[in-house]
Coordinates of C-alpha atoms in Angstrom, one line a residue:
M1 CA 27.2 -15.7 21.3
K2 CA 24.4 -16.7 19.0
R3 CA 21.0 -17.5 20.5
P4 CA 19.8 -21.0 19.7
A5 CA 17.4 -21.2 16.8
G6 CA 13.8 -21.8 17.7
R7 CA 12.0 -25.1 16.9
P8 CA 11.4 -25.5 13.2
R9 CA 7.8 -25.1 12.1
D10 CA 5.9 -28.4 12.0
A11 CA 4.6 -28.7 8.5
S12 CA 2.5 -31.7 9.4
L13 CA 0.7 -29.6 12.0
D14 CA -0.1 -27.1 9.2
D15 CA -1.7 -29.9 7.3
R16 CA -3.6 -31.2 10.3
I17 CA -5.1 -27.7 11.0
L18 CA -6.3 -27.4 7.4
M19 CA -7.7 -30.9 7.4
A20 CA -9.5 -30.3 10.7
T21 CA -11.0 -27.2 9.2
E22 CA -12.2 -29.1 6.2
E23 CA -13.7 -31.8 8.3
L24 CA -15.6 -29.4 10.6
L25 CA -16.9 -27.5 7.6
L26 CA -18.2 -30.6 5.9
E27 CA -19.7 -32.0 9.1
D28 CA -21.4 -28.9 10.6
G29 CA -20.8 -25.9 8.4
F30 CA -19.2 -22.5 9.0
A31 CA -21.0 -22.0 12.4
A32 CA -19.1 -25.0 13.8
L33 CA -15.7 -23.4 13.2
S34 CA -13.9 -22.1 16.3
I35 CA -10.3 -21.9 17.2
D36 CA -10.9 -24.3 20.0
S37 CA -12.7 -26.9 17.9
I38 CA -10.1 -26.7 15.2
A39 CA -7.2 -27.0 17.6
Q40 CA -8.9 -29.9 19.4
R41 CA -9.6 -31.8 16.1
A42 CA -6.0 -31.1 14.9
G43 CA -4.5 -32.3 18.2
T44 CA -2.8 -29.0 19.0
S45 CA -3.3 -25.8 21.1
R46 CA -4.6 -22.3 20.7
P47 CA -1.0 -20.8 20.9
A48 CA 0.1 -23.2 18.1
F49 CA -2.9 -22.1 16.0
Y50 CA -2.2 -18.4 16.6
R51 CA 1.5 -18.9 15.5
R52 CA 0.1 -19.7 12.1
Y53 CA -3.2 -17.7 11.7
S54 CA -4.6 -14.6 13.4
G55 CA -8.1 -16.1 13.2
I56 CA -10.6 -18.2 11.3
P57 CA -10.8 -16.0 8.1
P58 CA -7.1 -16.1 7.3
L59 CA -7.2 -19.9 7.9
L60 CA -10.1 -20.2 5.4
L61 CA -8.1 -18.1 2.9
A62 CA -5.2 -20.5 3.3
M63 CA -7.5 -23.4 2.8
L64 CA -9.1 -21.9 -0.4
L65 CA -5.7 -21.1 -1.9
K66 CA -4.3 -24.5 -1.2
K67 CA -7.2 -26.4 -2.7
F68 CA -8.4 -24.0 -5.4
G69 CA -5.7 -21.5 -5.9
E70 CA -4.5 -22.4 -9.4
P71 CA -6.7 -20.7 -12.1
P72 CA -7.7 -22.8 -15.0
H73 CA -5.7 -22.8 -18.2
V74 CA -7.9 -23.6 -21.2
D75 CA -6.9 -23.2 -24.9
T76 CA -9.3 -24.9 -27.3
G77 CA -8.7 -22.5 -30.1
S78 CA -12.1 -20.9 -30.0
L79 CA -13.7 -18.2 -27.8
G80 CA -16.8 -20.3 -26.9
G81 CA -14.7 -23.4 -26.2
D82 CA -12.3 -21.5 -24.0
L83 CA -14.9 -19.6 -22.0
F84 CA -16.9 -22.8 -21.5
G85 CA -13.9 -24.6 -20.3
I86 CA -13.2 -21.9 -17.7
Q87 CA -16.8 -21.8 -16.7
V88 CA -17.1 -25.6 -16.2
E89 CA -14.1 -25.3 -13.8
Q90 CA -15.7 -22.4 -12.1
V91 CA -18.9 -24.3 -11.6
H92 CA -17.0 -27.2 -10.1
L93 CA -15.3 -24.8 -7.8
F94 CA -18.5 -23.1 -6.5
A95 CA -20.3 -26.4 -6.3
H96 CA -17.6 -28.0 -4.1
P97 CA -19.0 -28.7 -0.6
L98 CA -16.2 -26.8 1.1
V99 CA -16.9 -23.6 -0.9
R100 CA -20.6 -23.9 -0.4
R101 CA -20.2 -24.3 3.3
C102 CA -17.8 -21.4 3.9
L103 CA -18.4 -18.8 1.2
A104 CA -21.1 -16.7 2.9
G105 CA -19.2 -16.5 6.2
F106 CA -15.9 -15.9 4.5
L107 CA -17.2 -13.1 2.3
D108 CA -18.7 -11.4 5.3
S109 CA -15.4 -11.5 7.1
L110 CA -13.8 -9.6 4.2
L111 CA -15.9 -6.5 5.0
A112 CA -14.1 -6.1 8.3
D113 CA -10.6 -6.8 7.1
T114 CA -9.2 -4.8 4.1
D115 CA -5.9 -6.6 4.3
L116 CA -7.6 -10.0 4.0
E117 CA -9.8 -8.7 1.2
E118 CA -6.7 -7.6 -0.7
A119 CA -5.0 -11.0 -0.1
F120 CA -8.1 -12.8 -1.3
Y121 CA -8.4 -10.6 -4.4
E122 CA -4.7 -10.9 -5.3
G123 CA -4.2 -14.6 -4.5
F124 CA -7.5 -16.1 -5.6
F125 CA -9.9 -13.7 -7.4
R126 CA -7.6 -11.7 -9.7
P127 CA -5.8 -14.7 -11.3
R128 CA -9.1 -16.3 -12.3
R129 CA -10.3 -13.1 -13.9
A130 CA -7.0 -12.7 -15.6
A131 CA -7.4 -16.2 -17.1
T132 CA -10.8 -15.1 -18.6
I133 CA -9.3 -11.9 -20.0
S134 CA -6.5 -13.9 -21.5
V135 CA -9.1 -16.0 -23.4
I136 CA -10.7 -12.8 -24.7
D137 CA -7.3 -11.4 -25.8
R138 CA -6.6 -14.6 -27.7
A139 CA -9.9 -14.3 -29.4
V140 CA -9.2 -10.7 -30.4
T141 CA -5.8 -11.8 -31.8
R142 CA -7.5 -14.6 -33.9
G143 CA -10.0 -12.0 -35.2
E144 CA -13.0 -13.7 -33.7
I145 CA -14.1 -10.5 -31.9
S146 CA -13.3 -6.9 -31.6
R147 CA -11.5 -5.8 -28.5
P148 CA -14.1 -5.2 -25.8
T149 CA -14.1 -1.9 -24.0
D150 CA -14.8 -3.5 -20.6
P151 CA -13.6 -7.2 -20.4
E152 CA -14.1 -7.1 -16.6
W153 CA -17.8 -6.9 -17.3
V154 CA -17.6 -10.2 -19.1
C155 CA -15.9 -11.7 -16.0
D156 CA -18.9 -10.5 -14.0
L157 CA -21.3 -12.0 -16.5
L158 CA -19.6 -15.4 -16.0
S159 CA -19.0 -15.4 -12.2
G160 CA -22.0 -13.4 -11.0
P161 CA -24.8 -16.0 -11.6
V162 CA -22.6 -18.8 -10.2
A163 CA -21.8 -16.9 -7.0
M164 CA -25.4 -15.9 -6.6
R165 CA -26.7 -19.5 -6.9
T166 CA -24.0 -20.7 -4.5
L167 CA -25.1 -18.1 -1.9
F168 CA -28.8 -18.7 -2.6
P169 CA -29.3 -22.4 -3.7
R170 CA -33.1 -21.8 -4.1
L171 CA -32.2 -19.9 -7.3
G172 CA -31.2 -23.1 -9.1
P173 CA -28.4 -25.6 -9.4
V174 CA -24.7 -24.7 -10.0
D175 CA -24.1 -27.2 -12.8
E176 CA -23.1 -27.6 -16.4
T177 CA -26.4 -26.2 -17.7
L178 CA -25.5 -23.0 -15.9
A179 CA -22.0 -23.1 -17.3
R180 CA -23.5 -23.3 -20.8
S181 CA -26.0 -20.6 -20.4
T182 CA -23.6 -18.1 -18.8
T183 CA -21.0 -18.9 -21.5
A184 CA -23.5 -18.2 -24.2
T185 CA -24.4 -14.9 -22.6
A186 CA -20.8 -13.9 -22.4
V187 CA -20.1 -14.8 -26.0
R188 CA -23.1 -12.8 -27.2
E189 CA -21.9 -9.8 -25.2
L190 CA -18.5 -10.1 -26.8
Q191 CA -19.8 -10.5 -30.3
A192 CA -22.4 -7.7 -30.0
P193 CA -21.7 -5.6 -27.0
S194 CA -24.7 -4.0 -25.4
A195 CA -23.0 -0.6 -25.7
N196 CA -23.4 -0.9 -29.5
L197 CA -27.1 -1.8 -29.3
R198 CA -28.4 1.5 -28.1

């Protein structure tokens, strides 16, 4: 005799938990997040929360993937135009209040959870870097540049300053001016790589 199936998962509760997390982040920041505060705001219980997430960090990963998971697709026909388009999207991402509020705490949580770090890299970080490398590959195919020996370094040139200014706002704004300057740096590196300037 078959056991009766359990209750189907309530998709609306999933949405309420994510919405509660966003509201608490925007109101009071990362420090305000607790399972109790999220469950109370979402109108649910700790057991219902734990049936979905093992803690706050996996919940934040789900939120980031839902809101920002799709990498940009840009094809302007030029290396500079494509990299600038990607960088503008990246600036908008890092300047978003939710990202600014949770980034430092979330990155710290990755140090203690290698599985979460892998999930973040595979689901969020790697696709964005792959989009940049795809832009570089198209520029190589068009004959704009030679194939770089380390395209990952170009990804670092683009994302590093944006991440640093997000973590340390005193360094300067995360805005279109930053997008232009970092894009120009990446294009110069691709046109005349530092390895050839020794």
